[in-house]
Coordinates of C-alpha atoms and ligand atoms in Angstrom, one line a residue:
M13 CA 198.2 115.1 128.0
A14 CA 197.9 117.7 130.6
A15 CA 201.3 119.3 131.1
T16 CA 202.7 119.7 134.6
A17 CA 202.4 123.1 136.1
A18 CA 205.5 125.3 135.9
I19 CA 208.1 124.3 138.4
H20 CA 209.1 127.2 140.6
P21 CA 212.7 127.6 142.0
M22 CA 213.6 126.1 145.4
R23 CA 213.3 128.8 148.0
A24 CA 214.6 129.3 151.5
P25 CA 211.9 128.5 154.1
V26 CA 209.8 131.5 155.2
P27 CA 210.8 132.4 158.8
L28 CA 207.9 131.7 161.2
S29 CA 206.5 134.7 163.0
P30 CA 206.4 133.6 166.6
M31 CA 203.1 135.5 167.1
S32 CA 201.2 134.2 164.1
Q33 CA 198.7 131.5 164.6
A34 CA 197.0 132.4 161.3
I35 CA 196.3 129.7 158.8
L36 CA 196.6 130.3 155.1
R37 CA 193.5 128.5 153.7
V38 CA 193.9 127.8 150.0
I39 CA 190.7 127.3 147.9
L40 CA 191.2 126.0 144.4
G41 CA 188.9 127.0 141.6
D42 CA 186.8 123.8 141.8
Q43 CA 186.4 123.9 145.6
L44 CA 183.7 126.6 145.8
S45 CA 181.6 125.0 148.5
R46 CA 180.6 127.0 151.6
D47 CA 181.5 124.0 153.8
I48 CA 184.7 123.0 152.0
A49 CA 187.1 121.2 154.4
A50 CA 189.8 123.9 154.1
L51 CA 187.4 126.4 155.7
S52 CA 186.4 124.4 158.7
G53 CA 187.5 126.0 162.0
H54 CA 188.2 129.3 160.2
A55 CA 189.4 131.9 162.8
P56 CA 189.4 135.7 162.4
D57 CA 193.1 136.0 161.7
D58 CA 193.1 133.4 159.0
V59 CA 193.5 134.3 155.3
V60 CA 191.9 132.6 152.4
L61 CA 193.9 132.5 149.2
M62 CA 192.2 132.2 145.8
A63 CA 194.2 132.8 142.7
E64 CA 193.3 133.0 139.0
V65 CA 196.4 131.8 137.2
M66 CA 197.4 131.2 133.6
G67 CA 198.8 127.8 134.6
E68 CA 195.3 126.5 135.3
C69 CA 193.8 128.3 132.4
T70 CA 196.2 126.9 129.8
Y71 CA 197.3 123.4 130.8
V72 CA 194.9 122.4 128.0
P73 CA 193.3 125.1 125.8
H74 CA 190.1 125.3 127.8
H75 CA 186.9 126.4 126.2
P76 CA 186.5 130.2 126.9
Q77 CA 183.1 129.4 128.6
K78 CA 184.8 127.0 131.0
I79 CA 187.4 129.6 131.9
T80 CA 184.7 132.2 132.3
L81 CA 182.6 129.8 134.5
V82 CA 185.5 129.0 136.8
L83 CA 186.8 132.5 137.2
S84 CA 183.4 134.1 137.6
A85 CA 182.3 131.5 140.1
M86 CA 185.6 132.1 142.0
R87 CA 184.9 135.8 142.1
H88 CA 181.3 135.3 143.3
F89 CA 182.5 132.9 145.9
A90 CA 185.2 135.2 147.2
A91 CA 182.7 138.0 147.4
A92 CA 180.4 135.8 149.5
L93 CA 183.3 134.9 151.8
T94 CA 184.2 138.6 152.2
A95 CA 180.6 139.4 153.0
R96 CA 180.8 136.8 155.8
G97 CA 183.8 138.7 157.2
V98 CA 186.5 136.4 155.9
T99 CA 189.8 137.9 154.8
V100 CA 190.3 136.8 151.2
R101 CA 193.6 137.4 149.3
Y102 CA 192.2 137.2 145.8
I103 CA 194.6 137.3 142.9
R104 CA 193.1 138.3 139.6
L105 CA 194.4 136.9 136.3
D106 CA 195.5 140.4 135.1
D107 CA 197.1 141.4 138.4
P108 CA 200.6 142.6 137.5
A109 CA 202.1 140.8 140.5
N110 CA 200.5 137.5 139.6
T111 CA 203.1 134.8 139.1
Q112 CA 200.5 132.8 137.2
S113 CA 201.0 129.4 138.9
L114 CA 199.1 128.1 141.9
T115 CA 202.2 127.0 143.8
A116 CA 204.0 130.2 143.2
E117 CA 201.0 132.1 144.5
V118 CA 201.0 130.0 147.6
L119 CA 204.7 130.8 148.2
R120 CA 204.1 134.5 147.6
A121 CA 201.2 134.5 150.0
A122 CA 203.2 132.6 152.6
D123 CA 205.9 135.2 152.3
E124 CA 203.6 138.1 152.8
V125 CA 200.9 136.7 155.1
K126 CA 203.4 134.8 157.3
P127 CA 200.9 132.2 158.5
A128 CA 201.7 129.4 161.0
R129 CA 200.4 126.7 158.6
I130 CA 198.7 126.1 155.4
A131 CA 195.4 124.3 154.9
V132 CA 194.1 123.0 151.6
T133 CA 191.4 120.5 150.6
E134 CA 192.8 117.5 148.6
P135 CA 192.7 118.5 144.9
G136 CA 190.7 116.9 142.1
E137 CA 193.7 116.2 139.9
Y138 CA 196.9 114.2 140.4
R139 CA 198.9 116.9 138.7
V140 CA 197.9 119.5 141.3
L141 CA 198.4 116.9 144.1
Q142 CA 202.1 116.6 143.1
D143 CA 202.4 120.4 143.3
I144 CA 200.8 120.6 146.7
K145 CA 203.2 117.9 148.0
T146 CA 206.0 120.4 147.4
W147 CA 204.4 123.2 149.5
N148 CA 205.8 122.0 152.8
S149 CA 209.4 121.8 151.7
E150 CA 209.2 125.1 149.8
T151 CA 207.6 127.2 152.5
G152 CA 208.9 125.4 155.6
L153 CA 205.3 125.5 156.9
P154 CA 203.1 122.5 157.9
V155 CA 200.6 121.8 155.2
D156 CA 197.3 120.2 156.3
M157 CA 195.7 118.5 153.3
L158 CA 192.2 117.7 154.2
E159 CA 189.9 115.1 152.8
D160 CA 187.4 116.4 150.2
D161 CA 184.2 115.3 151.9
R162 CA 182.0 116.7 149.2
F163 CA 182.3 113.2 147.6
L164 CA 180.0 110.5 148.9
A165 CA 182.7 107.8 148.7
S166 CA 186.0 108.8 150.4
R167 CA 189.1 107.5 148.8
R168 CA 189.5 105.2 151.8
F169 CA 186.0 103.8 151.3
F170 CA 186.8 103.1 147.6
E171 CA 190.1 101.4 148.4
T172 CA 188.4 99.2 151.1
W173 CA 185.7 98.3 148.6
A174 CA 188.2 97.6 145.8
R175 CA 190.6 95.5 148.0
G176 CA 190.9 91.9 146.9
K177 CA 188.6 92.3 143.9
T178 CA 189.9 91.1 140.5
Q179 CA 187.4 93.3 138.7
L180 CA 185.8 96.6 139.8
R181 CA 182.3 97.0 138.4
M182 CA 180.2 100.1 138.8
E183 CA 177.0 98.1 139.5
F184 CA 178.3 96.5 142.7
F185 CA 179.9 99.7 143.9
Y186 CA 176.6 101.5 143.3
R187 CA 174.7 98.9 145.4
E188 CA 177.2 99.5 148.3
M189 CA 176.7 103.2 147.9
R190 CA 172.9 102.9 148.0
R191 CA 173.2 100.9 151.2
A192 CA 175.8 103.1 152.8
H193 CA 173.8 106.3 152.2
A194 CA 170.3 104.8 152.5
I195 CA 169.2 106.2 149.2
L196 CA 166.3 104.6 147.4
M197 CA 166.1 101.7 149.8
E198 CA 163.3 99.8 151.4
G199 CA 165.1 98.5 154.5
D200 CA 167.9 96.3 153.1
D201 CA 166.3 96.0 149.7
P202 CA 166.4 98.4 146.7
E203 CA 163.2 100.5 146.2
G204 CA 160.9 98.7 143.8
G205 CA 162.8 95.4 144.1
K206 CA 165.5 96.2 141.5
W207 CA 168.8 98.0 141.8
N208 CA 168.9 99.2 138.3
Y209 CA 166.3 100.3 135.7
D210 CA 168.8 100.8 132.9
S211 CA 166.8 98.7 130.5
E212 CA 164.0 101.3 130.8
N213 CA 166.4 104.2 130.0
R214 CA 166.8 103.5 126.3
K215 CA 163.9 104.9 124.4
R216 CA 164.2 106.9 121.2
L217 CA 162.5 110.4 121.4
P218 CA 159.2 110.1 119.5
A219 CA 158.6 112.5 116.6
G220 CA 156.7 115.5 117.9
V221 CA 158.1 115.5 121.4
T222 CA 160.2 118.6 122.1
P223 CA 162.3 118.7 125.3
P224 CA 161.6 121.7 127.5
Q225 CA 164.1 124.6 127.3
P226 CA 166.1 124.6 130.6
K227 CA 166.5 127.6 132.8
R228 CA 169.7 129.4 131.9
F229 CA 171.5 132.3 133.6
P230 CA 172.5 135.4 131.6
P231 CA 175.8 136.9 132.7
D232 CA 175.7 139.5 135.4
A233 CA 178.2 142.4 135.7
V234 CA 180.9 140.2 137.3
T235 CA 180.6 137.6 134.6
R236 CA 180.6 140.2 131.9
E237 CA 183.9 141.6 133.2
V238 CA 185.4 138.1 133.2
M239 CA 184.1 137.4 129.7
A240 CA 185.9 140.5 128.5
L241 CA 189.1 139.4 130.2
V242 CA 188.8 135.9 128.8
A243 CA 188.1 137.1 125.3
K244 CA 191.2 139.3 125.4
T245 CA 193.5 136.8 127.0
F246 CA 192.5 133.6 125.2
P247 CA 191.4 134.7 121.7
D248 CA 192.6 131.4 120.1
H249 CA 190.9 128.9 122.3
Y250 CA 188.3 126.7 120.8
G251 CA 184.6 127.6 121.2
S252 CA 182.4 130.6 121.4
L253 CA 181.9 132.9 124.4
D254 CA 178.7 134.5 123.1
N255 CA 176.2 132.1 124.6
F256 CA 177.6 132.0 128.1
D257 CA 174.7 131.3 130.5
Y258 CA 176.0 129.0 133.2
P259 CA 175.0 129.5 136.8
V260 CA 178.0 130.9 138.7
T261 CA 176.6 131.0 142.2
A262 CA 175.3 128.3 144.5
R263 CA 171.9 130.0 144.5
D264 CA 171.6 130.0 140.7
A265 CA 172.9 126.4 140.5
Q266 CA 170.2 125.4 142.9
A267 CA 167.6 127.2 140.8
G268 CA 168.8 125.4 137.7
F269 CA 168.5 122.0 139.5
A270 CA 165.0 122.9 140.7
D271 CA 164.0 123.6 137.1
F272 CA 165.3 120.1 136.2
L273 CA 163.2 118.5 139.0
A274 CA 160.1 120.4 138.0
H275 CA 160.3 119.9 134.2
R276 CA 162.7 117.2 133.1
L277 CA 163.3 114.6 135.8
R278 CA 160.1 112.7 135.1
D279 CA 161.2 112.0 131.5
F280 CA 164.9 111.7 132.2
G281 CA 164.7 107.9 132.6
D282 CA 162.9 107.1 129.3
W283 CA 165.0 109.4 127.1
Q284 CA 168.3 109.3 129.0
D285 CA 170.1 107.7 125.9
A286 CA 168.2 109.5 123.2
M287 CA 169.6 112.2 120.9
A288 CA 167.8 114.7 118.6
A289 CA 169.0 117.2 116.1
D290 CA 169.3 120.7 117.5
Q291 CA 168.3 119.6 120.9
S292 CA 171.4 120.2 123.0
W293 CA 169.9 119.5 126.4
M294 CA 167.3 116.8 126.0
F295 CA 166.0 115.9 129.5
H296 CA 169.4 116.1 131.2
A297 CA 170.0 117.8 134.5
L298 CA 172.8 120.1 133.4
V299 CA 174.3 119.9 136.9
S300 CA 177.8 118.6 136.1
A301 CA 179.5 122.0 135.7
P302 CA 178.2 123.6 138.9
L303 CA 178.5 120.2 140.8
N304 CA 182.1 119.8 139.9
L305 CA 182.9 123.3 140.9
G306 CA 181.3 122.7 144.3
L307 CA 178.2 124.9 143.8
L308 CA 175.9 121.9 144.3
D309 CA 176.0 119.1 146.8
A310 CA 175.9 115.6 145.4
K311 CA 174.1 114.0 148.3
K312 CA 171.4 116.7 148.3
L313 CA 170.8 116.2 144.6
C314 CA 170.2 112.5 145.2
Q315 CA 168.0 113.2 148.2
A316 CA 165.9 115.8 146.3
A317 CA 165.4 113.3 143.4
E318 CA 164.3 110.6 145.8
A319 CA 161.9 113.0 147.5
A320 CA 160.4 113.8 144.1
Y321 CA 159.8 110.0 143.6
R322 CA 158.3 109.6 147.1
A323 CA 156.0 112.6 146.5
G324 CA 154.8 110.9 143.3
K325 CA 156.3 113.6 141.1
A326 CA 158.7 111.3 139.1
P327 CA 158.7 107.6 138.3
L328 CA 161.2 105.2 139.7
N329 CA 163.1 104.5 136.4
A330 CA 163.8 108.3 136.1
V331 CA 164.8 108.8 139.7
E332 CA 166.9 105.6 139.9
G333 CA 168.6 106.5 136.6
F334 CA 169.5 110.0 137.8
I335 CA 170.7 108.8 141.2
R336 CA 172.8 106.0 139.5
Q337 CA 174.7 108.7 137.6
I338 CA 175.6 110.7 140.7
L339 CA 175.9 108.2 143.5
G340 CA 177.1 105.4 141.2
W341 CA 179.0 106.6 138.1
R342 CA 180.4 109.8 139.3
E343 CA 181.8 108.4 142.6
F344 CA 183.0 105.2 140.9
I345 CA 184.8 107.2 138.2
R346 CA 186.6 109.3 140.8
G347 CA 187.5 106.1 142.7
I348 CA 189.0 104.5 139.6
Y349 CA 191.0 107.7 138.9
W350 CA 192.7 107.8 142.2
H351 CA 193.1 104.0 142.4
H352 CA 194.9 103.8 139.1
M353 CA 196.8 107.1 138.8
P354 CA 199.4 107.9 137.6
D355 CA 199.6 104.7 135.5
Y356 CA 196.1 105.3 134.2
A357 CA 197.2 108.3 132.2
T358 CA 199.5 106.2 130.1
R359 CA 197.2 103.4 129.2
N360 CA 196.6 102.6 125.5
A361 CA 195.4 99.0 125.6
L362 CA 194.2 99.0 122.0
G363 CA 197.5 100.5 120.7
A364 CA 195.7 103.5 119.1
T365 CA 198.0 105.9 117.3
R366 CA 196.0 108.3 115.1
A367 CA 196.1 112.1 115.7
L368 CA 192.8 113.8 116.5
P369 CA 191.2 115.0 113.2
E370 CA 190.9 118.7 112.8
F371 CA 187.1 118.5 112.6
Y372 CA 186.9 117.9 116.3
W373 CA 188.0 121.5 116.7
T374 CA 185.9 122.9 113.9
A375 CA 182.7 120.8 113.6
E376 CA 183.3 120.9 109.8
T377 CA 182.3 117.4 108.8
H378 CA 179.5 115.9 106.7
M379 CA 178.8 113.4 109.4
R380 CA 175.7 115.0 110.9
C381 CA 175.9 113.3 114.2
M382 CA 179.5 114.5 114.7
A383 CA 178.7 118.0 113.4
Q384 CA 175.8 118.3 115.9
A385 CA 177.8 117.0 118.9
I386 CA 180.9 119.1 118.2
G387 CA 178.9 122.1 117.1
Q388 CA 176.9 122.3 120.3
T389 CA 180.1 121.8 122.2
M390 CA 181.6 124.8 120.6
T391 CA 178.4 126.8 121.3
H392 CA 177.7 125.7 124.8
A393 CA 180.7 123.8 126.2
Y394 CA 178.2 121.0 126.7
A395 CA 177.2 117.7 125.1
H396 CA 175.2 115.1 126.9
H397 CA 176.5 111.8 127.9
I398 CA 175.4 109.7 125.0
Q399 CA 176.8 112.2 122.5
R400 CA 180.2 112.2 124.3
L401 CA 180.2 108.4 124.5
M402 CA 178.4 107.1 121.4
I403 CA 179.2 109.9 118.9
T404 CA 182.5 111.6 119.4
G405 CA 183.9 108.9 121.7
N406 CA 182.7 106.1 119.5
F407 CA 184.2 107.7 116.4
A408 CA 187.5 108.1 118.3
L409 CA 187.4 104.5 119.4
L410 CA 186.6 103.1 115.9
A411 CA 189.1 105.3 114.1
G412 CA 191.9 104.4 116.6
L413 CA 192.6 108.0 117.8
H414 CA 195.4 108.2 120.3
P415 CA 194.0 108.5 123.9
D416 CA 196.3 111.5 124.7
G417 CA 194.8 113.6 121.9
V418 CA 191.3 112.5 122.8
D419 CA 191.8 113.1 126.5
E420 CA 193.1 116.6 125.8
W421 CA 190.1 117.4 123.7
Y422 CA 187.6 116.3 126.2
L423 CA 189.4 118.1 129.0
A424 CA 189.5 121.3 127.0
V425 CA 186.1 121.5 125.5
Y426 CA 183.6 120.7 128.3
A427 CA 182.7 123.2 131.0
D428 CA 182.5 120.3 133.5
A429 CA 185.9 118.7 132.7
Y430 CA 188.5 118.0 135.3
E431 CA 190.9 115.2 134.9
W432 CA 189.5 113.1 137.7
V433 CA 186.2 112.7 135.9
E434 CA 187.2 113.3 132.3
M435 CA 190.0 110.8 132.1
P436 CA 188.3 107.5 133.2
N437 CA 185.3 108.4 131.1
T438 CA 187.4 109.1 128.0
R439 CA 190.4 106.8 128.2
G440 CA 188.3 104.1 130.0
M441 CA 184.6 104.2 129.1
A442 CA 184.9 105.6 125.6
L443 CA 188.2 104.4 124.3
H444 CA 188.7 101.1 126.3
A445 CA 192.3 102.2 126.5
D446 CA 192.4 101.1 130.1
G447 CA 191.9 97.5 128.9
G448 CA 188.6 97.0 130.7
I449 CA 188.9 98.7 134.1
V450 CA 185.9 101.0 133.7
G451 CA 183.8 98.8 131.4
S452 CA 184.0 95.1 130.5
K453 CA 183.7 95.8 126.8
P454 CA 184.2 98.7 124.4
Y455 CA 181.2 100.8 123.7
A456 CA 181.7 100.3 119.9
A457 CA 178.7 100.9 117.7
S458 CA 177.9 101.2 114.0
G459 CA 175.6 103.8 112.4
A460 CA 172.6 101.5 113.2
Y461 CA 172.8 102.4 116.9
I462 CA 173.0 106.1 116.2
N463 CA 170.1 105.8 113.8
R464 CA 168.1 103.9 116.5
M465 CA 168.7 106.4 119.2
S466 CA 168.5 109.7 117.2
D467 CA 167.0 111.5 114.2
Y468 CA 170.4 112.5 112.9
C469 CA 170.7 110.1 110.1
G470 CA 167.6 111.1 108.1
K471 CA 169.2 114.4 106.8
C472 CA 172.8 113.2 106.8
H473 CA 175.0 113.4 103.8
Y474 CA 175.8 109.8 104.3
D475 CA 173.6 106.7 104.0
V476 CA 173.3 104.9 107.3
T477 CA 172.0 101.8 105.7
D478 CA 175.1 101.4 103.5
A479 CA 178.5 100.3 104.8
A480 CA 180.9 100.1 101.8
G481 CA 179.6 102.5 99.1
D482 CA 180.9 106.0 98.3
R483 CA 178.3 107.6 100.5
A484 CA 178.1 104.9 103.1
C485 CA 178.0 106.0 106.8
P486 CA 181.6 106.1 108.0
F487 CA 180.6 104.5 111.3
N488 CA 179.7 101.3 109.5
A489 CA 182.9 100.4 107.8
L490 CA 185.0 101.8 110.7
Y491 CA 183.0 99.6 113.1
W492 CA 183.7 96.4 111.2
D493 CA 187.3 97.4 110.6
F494 CA 187.7 97.9 114.4
I495 CA 186.2 94.5 115.1
A496 CA 188.6 92.9 112.5
R497 CA 191.6 94.8 113.8
H498 CA 191.1 93.5 117.3
A499 CA 189.5 90.2 116.5
E500 CA 191.9 88.1 118.4
R501 CA 191.5 90.2 121.6
F502 CA 187.7 90.5 121.3
A503 CA 187.1 86.8 120.5
A504 CA 188.3 86.1 124.0
N505 CA 185.8 88.5 125.5
P506 CA 182.4 86.9 125.9
R507 CA 180.7 90.3 125.4
M508 CA 182.5 90.9 122.1
A509 CA 182.8 87.5 120.6
M510 CA 179.5 87.8 118.7
P511 CA 180.5 90.7 116.4
V512 CA 183.8 88.9 115.7
R513 CA 181.9 85.8 114.6
S514 CA 179.5 87.9 112.5
F515 CA 182.4 89.5 110.7
Q516 CA 184.1 86.2 110.2
K517 CA 180.9 84.7 108.7
M518 CA 180.7 87.5 106.1
S519 CA 181.8 86.6 102.6
A520 CA 185.4 87.3 101.7
E521 CA 184.2 90.0 99.2
R522 CA 182.1 91.7 101.8
R523 CA 184.9 91.7 104.3
S524 CA 187.4 93.2 101.9
A525 CA 184.9 95.8 100.7
L526 CA 184.3 96.9 104.3
R527 CA 188.0 97.0 105.0
A528 CA 188.8 98.9 101.8
R529 CA 186.2 101.5 102.7
A530 CA 187.6 101.8 106.2
A531 CA 191.1 102.1 104.9
W532 CA 190.0 104.9 102.6
L533 CA 188.2 106.7 105.4
L534 CA 191.2 106.4 107.7
Q535 CA 193.5 107.7 105.0
Q536 CA 191.2 110.7 104.5
I537 CA 191.5 111.4 108.2
D538 CA 195.2 111.2 108.1
Q539 CA 195.3 113.6 105.1
G540 CA 193.2 116.1 107.1
A541 CA 190.0 115.7 105.0
K542 CA 186.8 116.8 106.8
L543 CA 184.9 113.5 106.0
Ligands
FAD14 P1 173.0 114.0 133.5 O1 172.9 113.1 132.3 O2 171.8 114.8 133.8 O3 173.5 113.2 134.7 C1 173.5 113.7 136.0 C2 174.9 113.8 136.6 O4 175.4 112.5 136.8 C3 175.9 114.5 135.8 O5 175.9 115.9 136.1 C4 177.2 113.9 136.4 O6 177.6 114.6 137.6 C5 176.8 112.5 136.8 N1 177.3 111.6 135.7 C6 176.6 111.0 134.8 N2 177.4 110.2 134.1 C7 178.6 110.2 134.6 C8 179.8 109.6 134.3 N3 180.0 108.7 133.3 N4 180.9 110.0 135.0 C9 180.8 110.9 136.0 N5 179.6 111.5 136.4 C10 178.5 111.2 135.7 N6 181.3 114.3 133.2 C11 181.9 115.3 133.9 O7 181.4 115.8 134.9 N7 183.1 115.9 133.5 C12 183.7 115.4 132.4 O8 184.8 115.9 132.0 C13 183.1 114.3 131.7 N8 183.7 113.8 130.6 C14 183.2 112.7 129.9 C15 183.8 112.2 128.8 C16 183.3 111.1 128.1 C17 184.0 110.6 126.9 C18 182.1 110.6 128.6 C19 181.5 109.4 127.9 C20 181.4 111.1 129.7 C21 182.0 112.2 130.4 N9 181.3 112.7 131.5 C22 181.9 113.8 132.1 C23 180.1 112.1 132.0 C24 178.8 112.7 131.5 O9 178.8 112.7 130.1 C25 178.5 114.1 132.0 O10 178.6 114.1 133.5 C26 177.1 114.6 131.7 O11 177.0 114.6 130.3 C27 176.9 116.0 132.3 O12 175.7 116.5 131.9 P2 174.4 116.5 132.9 O13 174.8 117.2 134.1 O14 173.3 117.1 132.1 O15 174.2 115.0 133.2
DLZ15 C1 189.9 124.8 135.7 C2 190.5 126.0 136.4 C3 190.8 127.2 135.7 C4 190.4 127.4 134.3 N1 191.4 128.2 136.3 C5 191.7 128.1 137.6 C6 192.3 129.2 138.3 O1 192.7 130.2 137.7 N2 192.6 129.1 139.6 C7 192.3 127.9 140.3 O2 192.5 127.9 141.5 N3 191.7 126.9 139.7 C8 191.4 127.0 138.4 N4 190.8 125.9 137.7 C9 190.5 124.7 138.5 C10 191.8 123.9 138.8 O3 192.4 123.5 137.5 C11 191.4 122.7 139.6 O4 191.4 123.1 140.9 C12 192.3 121.6 139.4 O5 192.3 121.1 138.1 C13 192.0 120.4 140.4 O6 190.8 119.8 140.1
SF4_16 FE1 176.2 109.8 111.8 FE2 176.3 107.9 109.9 FE3 173.9 108.8 110.8 FE4 175.4 110.3 109.3 S1 174.5 108.4 108.7 S2 174.3 110.9 111.1 S3 177.5 109.8 109.9 S4 175.5 107.7 112.0

């Protein structure tokens, strides 16, 4: 899993300048919001520190588009601050004096700027929080760590909600959030009489429907300079840089979201879970990367979607579905992360041990669904939720891949990946390695599900209708083998007991044919075959 940032040597406290009242205001790479807490009360003598550092670029081998996105957005943000008259100490990655770690850059800035105190907004990752906790003893300066109020549920709100509950379920948290923020409500009741229209979000994309191409953002001069730096510095990282077209400013991110509202929101509900060959974006919003960086505001996204519904521009199932993702899932996932860290990072409830197969890094596999999901991840640093969960995540679950390797992959390859949001989704939702904290049952599925929700199988090398033959879809035998491996555990789970019974009702020959096929597939994975 993510390595801890380099530990810097203990240092003598920086002597306080009696005159200085200046605050060193540290802005991390995913805190690029104009109103970020660490900037509040900014005075003319204060100095903002932003640092591009190798430590953050390499704690996993991030996709080059993700590094480009973060560094370019940081440079644009710093330029906007400077234009507002703020003094920014901006450390570039290739600056010869750069110590290449966030903490060491804070110490260097404290030495040179001689501020009276340090202000920082609480970070998104536990790893970084541990580092920030050393700043006070290492600099001798008071450190004000401010709440990240860009989230709609503060950590305190989540803890209060969680207190005394034996199970934390997103659905109940989401209802509290709808009430607390008065979003999609009719007085005390949910708009339309139902809290959740999930059952109306599961349609297959009909033949002949082509999702609209989303607005994308070709690189400007600043981004092109970063791209050259990234290409030179990280030549071996997975993924292509050629297609970079993420928004890197708040204004462009807003234009991207406006494009979603105008062209995709109304169909987002129906086809939220659908997948289609060579359609990377479907009807998704594509807001996670700019939102997680701070270029968009979560509450405003929800309010804008609600306004579209109230203006008759989008149906309730679409708008509720979208709001549920942001107000519900995103906030719930963050709450779970902080509630359960650091223990969460070590969870492996299903005892998975297998190393991540090479084809996760190459897309070289005959499984068309996997090749599509991994291939578009290489090209765009993006796959939509159902690909992450029911294709690459489902395969990892069924094949018993170790959560550390899977976590590292998801954290590295997606432009929107930060541990607070990546880990509970991967370890919890996809792998069930948290033993049921995020979801009450594993999202395990055979090829039949993938065939129902996509058009991948038609042209696949494998036969989705076969489970045990030489060309049988790998998901089928792996699914039944997974059920058999964990039969005892799942028999006790009311939501998993049915497949266990189905497997047990199969003839002995059928069961052993499925398990033999699964054993062969797993052996192929272990031998590095591309499947
Ligand atoms: P849309 O489908 O349009 O949804 C709108 C927004 O809702 C997203 O931008 C996101 O902010 C939020 N959202 C939706 N589902 C979730 C969720 N499960 N958790 C948190 N927020 C959610 N999302 C990340 O932002 N970063 C990650 O590193 C990440 N890793 C994931 C790993 C796995 C294994 C899985 C199953 C999901 C992961 N997700 C992650 C959640 C989700 O897949 C992405 O947020 C989504 O695909 C981003 O695309 P979009 O903006 O087009 O989303
Ligand atoms: C992801 C990232 C990358 C690639 N680079 C930097 C960087 O050079 N400087 C920085 O301040 N932040 C970077 N980040 C974002 C941090 O990793 C992020 O702030 C932490 O993971 C906390 O969420
Ligand atoms: Fe994926 Fe199996 Fe369908 Fe091929 S047949 S696309 S491997 S689900």
